[in-house]
Amino acid sequence: MNRFAQYLKQLAEHEEERVKSYLNDPRAKILVNAGISLNWLGDFFANPEIKWEEQELPIEKIQFTGATPEWNKILIDQCERSVEKFQELIDKQPKLKKRFQQEASFGSEIILVRKSENKDFYKVLDGMHRFMGSVLKKEKKVKVFTPINEKSVLPICEAHTIYDIIRGFVRNARDAEGENELYHALKLLCRTYANVKTLLKERFNENYVRDKKVQEVIKKILEK
C-alpha cells in the first residue's frame, strides 16, 4: 500500500470514529443510510414527531413501489402498481410467477406503508419483497405500520444537504446568478424540511460560515 492509500485508509477510520456517537441513534442511522440507499425511509423515521400506527389493510389497497429495474418493468410499467393487475398477469404467465416466487420473501415481518398520492391507496415504504410474498400467496389482508400524521409534520434533513449547496455556491457559482440560485435552493429546503431554519440559525451562522455573501442570503431567508 502506497503512502497516500495508507493515509486515505487512516483518514476514513478517523472520520468513522468521529461520527460513531451520532450513529448510535437509530433515527440518525436510518437518515444517513437513506441518503446512501436513495430511499424515503429517512423522510418518515428521522423526525420523532411523525407518529406510527399498526393496522391491517386489504392487500389490494396497497400499491407496489420501486424495486429492481426488472421488477419495475412489470410492477410499475406494465401493471401500474396494481396488485390486482399483477395477479391477473401471473395467472396467465406461470413462468413469470415462478420467477417472482424465487425472488420474493415469505417472512411474516410487518411491512411499512405510507399514504399514496391517490388517497384511496397506500404505497410500500419498506418490505417490498415481503409484500410480494403476501401477494403471491393471495393473502386478503396485510399487517402494516403506517404514519398517521405525516401530512401535518415535515420530515427533517441532514445538515450536509444545506452544506453541499452552500459549498457548491462558494466554490463554483460565486456570482449574481449563483446567489439567486442559492437563495431559492435554501428557500425550498425551508419549505419542505422542518429543521432547515434551525440549522441555518445554529449551524450555518457567521460563527461557522464566514462568508459575507452566504450570510446575506441566509439573513434574507430567515427574515421572511
mmCIF file of C-alpha atoms in Angstrom:
data_model
loop_
_atom_site.group_PDB
_atom_site.id
_atom_site.type_symbol
_atom_site.label_atom_id
_atom_site.label_comp_id
_atom_site.label_asym_id
_atom_site.label_seq_id
_atom_site.Cartn_x
_atom_site.Cartn_y
_atom_site.Cartn_z
ATOM 1 C CA MET A 1 0.000 0.000 0.000
ATOM 2 C CA ASN A 2 1.486 3.361 -1.026
ATOM 3 C CA ARG A 3 1.683 6.298 1.369
ATOM 4 C CA PHE A 4 -1.388 8.086 0.027
ATOM 5 C CA ALA A 5 -3.537 4.938 0.127
ATOM 6 C CA GLN A 6 -2.431 4.363 3.720
ATOM 7 C CA TYR A 7 -3.264 7.971 4.601
ATOM 8 C CA LEU A 8 -6.687 7.613 2.947
ATOM 9 C CA LYS A 9 -7.420 4.464 4.946
ATOM 10 C CA GLN A 10 -6.438 6.120 8.228
ATOM 11 C CA LEU A 11 -8.476 9.225 7.406
ATOM 12 C CA ALA A 12 -11.561 7.111 6.685
ATOM 13 C CA GLU A 13 -11.140 5.292 10.007
ATOM 14 C CA HIS A 14 -10.714 8.609 11.827
ATOM 15 C CA GLU A 15 -13.857 10.070 10.237
ATOM 16 C CA GLU A 16 -15.813 6.934 11.080
ATOM 17 C CA GLU A 17 -14.752 7.180 14.711
ATOM 18 C CA ARG A 18 -15.885 10.826 14.868
ATOM 19 C CA VAL A 19 -19.473 10.021 13.878
ATOM 20 C CA LYS A 20 -19.944 6.850 15.940
ATOM 21 C CA SER A 21 -21.831 8.569 18.742
ATOM 22 C CA TYR A 22 -24.157 10.283 16.242
ATOM 23 C CA LEU A 23 -24.928 6.980 14.538
ATOM 24 C CA ASN A 24 -25.827 5.329 17.851
ATOM 25 C CA ASP A 25 -29.222 6.975 17.423
ATOM 26 C CA PRO A 26 -31.301 4.620 15.226
ATOM 27 C CA ARG A 27 -33.177 7.526 13.645
ATOM 28 C CA ALA A 28 -29.919 9.217 12.655
ATOM 29 C CA LYS A 29 -28.586 5.940 11.292
ATOM 30 C CA ILE A 30 -31.704 5.427 9.164
ATOM 31 C CA LEU A 31 -31.445 9.001 7.843
ATOM 32 C CA VAL A 32 -27.792 8.538 6.853
ATOM 33 C CA ASN A 33 -28.413 5.150 5.259
ATOM 34 C CA ALA A 34 -31.432 6.502 3.379
ATOM 35 C CA GLY A 35 -29.121 9.028 1.758
ATOM 36 C CA ILE A 36 -26.753 6.257 0.701
ATOM 37 C CA SER A 37 -29.506 3.913 -0.481
ATOM 38 C CA LEU A 38 -31.622 6.677 -2.050
ATOM 39 C CA ASN A 39 -34.862 5.672 -0.357
ATOM 40 C CA TRP A 40 -37.616 7.503 1.540
ATOM 41 C CA LEU A 41 -37.110 5.921 4.971
ATOM 42 C CA GLY A 42 -35.290 8.935 6.390
ATOM 43 C CA ASP A 43 -38.203 11.190 5.482
ATOM 44 C CA PHE A 44 -40.540 9.149 7.657
ATOM 45 C CA PHE A 45 -38.310 7.994 10.537
ATOM 46 C CA ALA A 46 -35.808 10.761 11.294
ATOM 47 C CA ASN A 47 -38.380 13.147 12.757
ATOM 48 C CA PRO A 48 -39.744 11.673 16.030
ATOM 49 C CA GLU A 49 -42.819 13.900 15.684
ATOM 50 C CA ILE A 50 -44.106 11.581 12.942
ATOM 51 C CA LYS A 51 -46.324 9.018 14.671
ATOM 52 C CA TRP A 52 -46.933 5.430 13.556
ATOM 53 C CA GLU A 53 -49.846 3.048 13.942
ATOM 54 C CA GLU A 54 -50.216 -0.672 13.338
ATOM 55 C CA GLN A 55 -53.082 -1.539 11.003
ATOM 56 C CA GLU A 56 -54.383 -4.386 8.896
ATOM 57 C CA LEU A 57 -55.097 -3.321 5.318
ATOM 58 C CA PRO A 58 -56.787 -5.049 2.368
ATOM 59 C CA ILE A 59 -53.957 -6.147 0.106
ATOM 60 C CA GLU A 60 -55.494 -4.548 -2.979
ATOM 61 C CA LYS A 61 -55.332 -1.146 -1.242
ATOM 62 C CA ILE A 62 -51.526 -1.271 -1.228
ATOM 63 C CA GLN A 63 -49.555 -0.258 -4.311
ATOM 64 C CA PHE A 64 -46.193 -1.577 -5.424
ATOM 65 C CA THR A 65 -43.270 0.845 -5.225
ATOM 66 C CA GLY A 66 -39.901 0.869 -6.931
ATOM 67 C CA ALA A 67 -37.684 -2.172 -6.526
ATOM 68 C CA THR A 68 -35.171 -3.529 -9.041
ATOM 69 C CA PRO A 69 -35.284 -2.282 -12.645
ATOM 70 C CA GLU A 70 -36.529 -5.738 -13.705
ATOM 71 C CA TRP A 71 -39.364 -5.707 -11.161
ATOM 72 C CA ASN A 72 -40.244 -2.121 -12.041
ATOM 73 C CA LYS A 73 -40.834 -3.013 -15.693
ATOM 74 C CA ILE A 74 -43.526 -5.462 -14.590
ATOM 75 C CA LEU A 75 -44.974 -3.913 -11.434
ATOM 76 C CA ILE A 76 -44.930 -0.238 -12.402
ATOM 77 C CA ASP A 77 -44.760 -0.016 -16.196
ATOM 78 C CA GLN A 78 -46.956 -2.986 -17.027
ATOM 79 C CA CYS A 79 -49.233 -3.386 -14.009
ATOM 80 C CA GLU A 80 -49.363 0.298 -12.998
ATOM 81 C CA ARG A 81 -48.543 -0.588 -9.350
ATOM 82 C CA SER A 82 -51.781 -2.583 -9.065
ATOM 83 C CA VAL A 83 -51.875 -5.828 -7.078
ATOM 84 C CA GLU A 84 -54.975 -6.973 -8.951
ATOM 85 C CA LYS A 85 -53.408 -6.410 -12.378
ATOM 86 C CA PHE A 86 -50.254 -8.222 -11.294
ATOM 87 C CA GLN A 87 -52.202 -11.228 -10.008
ATOM 88 C CA GLU A 88 -54.127 -11.403 -13.272
ATOM 89 C CA LEU A 89 -50.835 -11.289 -15.177
ATOM 90 C CA ILE A 90 -49.102 -14.088 -13.276
ATOM 91 C CA ASP A 91 -52.217 -16.272 -13.503
ATOM 92 C CA LYS A 92 -51.730 -16.126 -17.276
ATOM 93 C CA GLN A 93 -47.934 -16.440 -17.164
ATOM 94 C CA PRO A 94 -46.781 -19.252 -14.826
ATOM 95 C CA LYS A 95 -43.104 -18.724 -15.728
ATOM 96 C CA LEU A 96 -43.296 -15.117 -14.609
ATOM 97 C CA LYS A 97 -44.978 -16.188 -11.379
ATOM 98 C CA LYS A 98 -42.208 -18.704 -10.725
ATOM 99 C CA ARG A 99 -39.581 -16.012 -11.249
ATOM 100 C CA PHE A 100 -41.181 -13.748 -8.654
ATOM 101 C CA GLN A 101 -41.605 -16.698 -6.259
ATOM 102 C CA GLN A 102 -37.851 -17.269 -6.412
ATOM 103 C CA GLU A 103 -37.086 -13.638 -5.599
ATOM 104 C CA ALA A 104 -39.827 -12.811 -3.075
ATOM 105 C CA SER A 105 -39.570 -13.154 0.692
ATOM 106 C CA PHE A 106 -42.185 -15.156 2.576
ATOM 107 C CA GLY A 107 -41.358 -13.958 6.077
ATOM 108 C CA SER A 108 -44.022 -12.768 8.495
ATOM 109 C CA GLU A 109 -42.356 -9.479 9.470
ATOM 110 C CA ILE A 110 -44.604 -6.435 9.325
ATOM 111 C CA ILE A 111 -44.186 -4.068 6.376
ATOM 112 C CA LEU A 112 -44.163 -0.281 6.292
ATOM 113 C CA VAL A 113 -46.502 1.724 4.081
ATOM 114 C CA ARG A 114 -47.356 5.363 3.520
ATOM 115 C CA LYS A 115 -50.383 7.095 2.069
ATOM 116 C CA SER A 116 -50.305 7.241 -1.722
ATOM 117 C CA GLU A 117 -50.849 10.412 -3.715
ATOM 118 C CA ASN A 118 -54.093 8.651 -4.624
ATOM 119 C CA LYS A 119 -55.777 8.937 -1.219
ATOM 120 C CA ASP A 120 -57.604 5.619 -1.553
ATOM 121 C CA PHE A 121 -54.326 3.665 -1.589
ATOM 122 C CA TYR A 122 -51.072 3.102 0.295
ATOM 123 C CA LYS A 123 -47.567 2.561 -1.065
ATOM 124 C CA VAL A 124 -44.951 0.163 0.275
ATOM 125 C CA LEU A 125 -42.235 2.103 2.089
ATOM 126 C CA ASP A 126 -40.192 -0.868 3.296
ATOM 127 C CA GLY A 127 -40.722 -4.588 2.793
ATOM 128 C CA MET A 128 -41.413 -4.920 -0.935
ATOM 129 C CA HIS A 129 -40.101 -8.490 -1.069
ATOM 130 C CA ARG A 130 -42.262 -9.493 1.911
ATOM 131 C CA PHE A 131 -45.248 -7.745 0.367
ATOM 132 C CA MET A 132 -44.632 -9.632 -2.874
ATOM 133 C CA GLY A 133 -44.696 -12.874 -0.878
ATOM 134 C CA SER A 134 -48.117 -11.945 0.504
ATOM 135 C CA VAL A 135 -49.360 -11.052 -2.984
ATOM 136 C CA LEU A 136 -48.147 -14.367 -4.408
ATOM 137 C CA LYS A 137 -49.888 -16.247 -1.577
ATOM 138 C CA LYS A 138 -53.035 -14.245 -2.391
ATOM 139 C CA GLU A 139 -53.481 -13.108 1.181
ATOM 140 C CA LYS A 140 -56.523 -10.895 1.682
ATOM 141 C CA LYS A 141 -55.040 -8.572 4.311
ATOM 142 C CA VAL A 142 -51.573 -7.457 5.364
ATOM 143 C CA LYS A 143 -50.332 -6.118 8.708
ATOM 144 C CA VAL A 144 -48.546 -2.797 8.338
ATOM 145 C CA PHE A 145 -47.109 0.138 10.201
ATOM 146 C CA THR A 146 -48.258 3.425 8.690
ATOM 147 C CA PRO A 147 -47.600 7.062 9.657
ATOM 148 C CA ILE A 148 -50.761 8.826 10.785
ATOM 149 C CA ASN A 149 -49.708 12.489 10.824
ATOM 150 C CA GLU A 150 -47.125 12.832 8.042
ATOM 151 C CA LYS A 151 -49.288 15.396 6.255
ATOM 152 C CA SER A 152 -49.021 17.815 9.174
ATOM 153 C CA VAL A 153 -45.410 17.123 10.234
ATOM 154 C CA LEU A 154 -42.498 17.832 7.909
ATOM 155 C CA PRO A 155 -39.516 15.465 7.703
ATOM 156 C CA ILE A 156 -36.020 16.563 8.678
ATOM 157 C CA CYS A 157 -32.885 16.549 6.554
ATOM 158 C CA GLU A 158 -29.208 16.069 7.265
ATOM 159 C CA ALA A 159 -27.134 19.215 7.772
ATOM 160 C CA HIS A 160 -24.888 18.237 4.883
ATOM 161 C CA THR A 161 -27.798 18.793 2.474
ATOM 162 C CA ILE A 162 -27.532 22.508 3.256
ATOM 163 C CA TYR A 163 -23.749 22.393 3.440
ATOM 164 C CA ASP A 164 -23.420 20.798 -0.009
ATOM 165 C CA ILE A 165 -25.458 23.600 -1.590
ATOM 166 C CA ILE A 166 -23.550 26.362 0.210
ATOM 167 C CA ARG A 167 -20.190 24.783 -0.638
ATOM 168 C CA GLY A 168 -21.205 24.448 -4.281
ATOM 169 C CA PHE A 169 -22.026 28.153 -4.378
ATOM 170 C CA VAL A 170 -18.790 29.183 -2.646
ATOM 171 C CA ARG A 171 -16.562 27.039 -4.846
ATOM 172 C CA ASN A 172 -18.202 27.126 -8.248
ATOM 173 C CA ALA A 173 -21.067 29.631 -8.515
ATOM 174 C CA ARG A 174 -19.963 32.767 -6.758
ATOM 175 C CA ASP A 175 -21.799 35.299 -8.904
ATOM 176 C CA ALA A 176 -25.180 37.064 -9.040
ATOM 177 C CA GLU A 177 -26.843 34.089 -10.703
ATOM 178 C CA GLY A 178 -25.378 31.770 -8.089
ATOM 179 C CA GLU A 179 -26.665 33.958 -5.249
ATOM 180 C CA ASN A 180 -30.160 33.800 -6.674
ATOM 181 C CA GLU A 181 -29.938 30.028 -7.088
ATOM 182 C CA LEU A 182 -28.596 29.609 -3.543
ATOM 183 C CA TYR A 183 -31.488 31.658 -2.178
ATOM 184 C CA HIS A 184 -34.120 29.599 -3.978
ATOM 185 C CA ALA A 185 -32.456 26.265 -3.144
ATOM 186 C CA LEU A 186 -32.321 27.063 0.573
ATOM 187 C CA LYS A 187 -35.818 28.537 0.434
ATOM 188 C CA LEU A 188 -37.137 25.254 -0.975
ATOM 189 C CA LEU A 189 -35.413 23.297 1.792
ATOM 190 C CA CYS A 190 -37.008 25.585 4.403
ATOM 191 C CA ARG A 191 -40.398 24.900 2.895
ATOM 192 C CA THR A 192 -40.008 21.122 2.757
ATOM 193 C CA TYR A 193 -37.969 20.177 5.862
ATOM 194 C CA ALA A 194 -38.782 21.037 9.460
ATOM 195 C CA ASN A 195 -35.243 21.626 10.717
ATOM 196 C CA VAL A 196 -33.676 23.783 7.995
ATOM 197 C CA LYS A 197 -34.335 27.200 9.556
ATOM 198 C CA THR A 198 -32.943 25.976 12.875
ATOM 199 C CA LEU A 199 -29.850 24.624 11.120
ATOM 200 C CA LEU A 200 -29.337 27.912 9.283
ATOM 201 C CA LYS A 201 -29.505 29.770 12.606
ATOM 202 C CA GLU A 202 -27.384 27.376 14.664
ATOM 203 C CA ARG A 203 -25.011 25.547 12.303
ATOM 204 C CA PHE A 204 -24.596 27.977 9.424
ATOM 205 C CA ASN A 205 -24.434 31.347 11.184
ATOM 206 C CA GLU A 206 -21.453 33.712 10.848
ATOM 207 C CA ASN A 207 -19.550 31.847 13.573
ATOM 208 C CA TYR A 208 -19.394 28.772 11.354
ATOM 209 C CA VAL A 209 -19.738 30.093 7.797
ATOM 210 C CA ARG A 210 -17.570 33.182 7.488
ATOM 211 C CA ASP A 211 -18.754 34.224 4.084
ATOM 212 C CA LYS A 212 -20.472 37.580 3.669
ATOM 213 C CA LYS A 213 -22.499 36.658 0.590
ATOM 214 C CA VAL A 214 -23.745 33.410 2.110
ATOM 215 C CA GLN A 215 -24.750 35.190 5.305
ATOM 216 C CA GLU A 216 -26.650 37.817 3.324
ATOM 217 C CA VAL A 217 -28.648 35.072 1.608
ATOM 218 C CA ILE A 218 -29.336 33.273 4.903
ATOM 219 C CA LYS A 219 -30.432 36.517 6.563
ATOM 220 C CA LYS A 220 -32.805 37.215 3.688
ATOM 221 C CA ILE A 221 -34.360 33.762 4.069
ATOM 222 C CA LEU A 222 -34.747 33.965 7.840
ATOM 223 C CA GLU A 223 -36.376 37.393 7.673
ATOM 224 C CA LYS A 224 -39.322 36.029 5.699
#
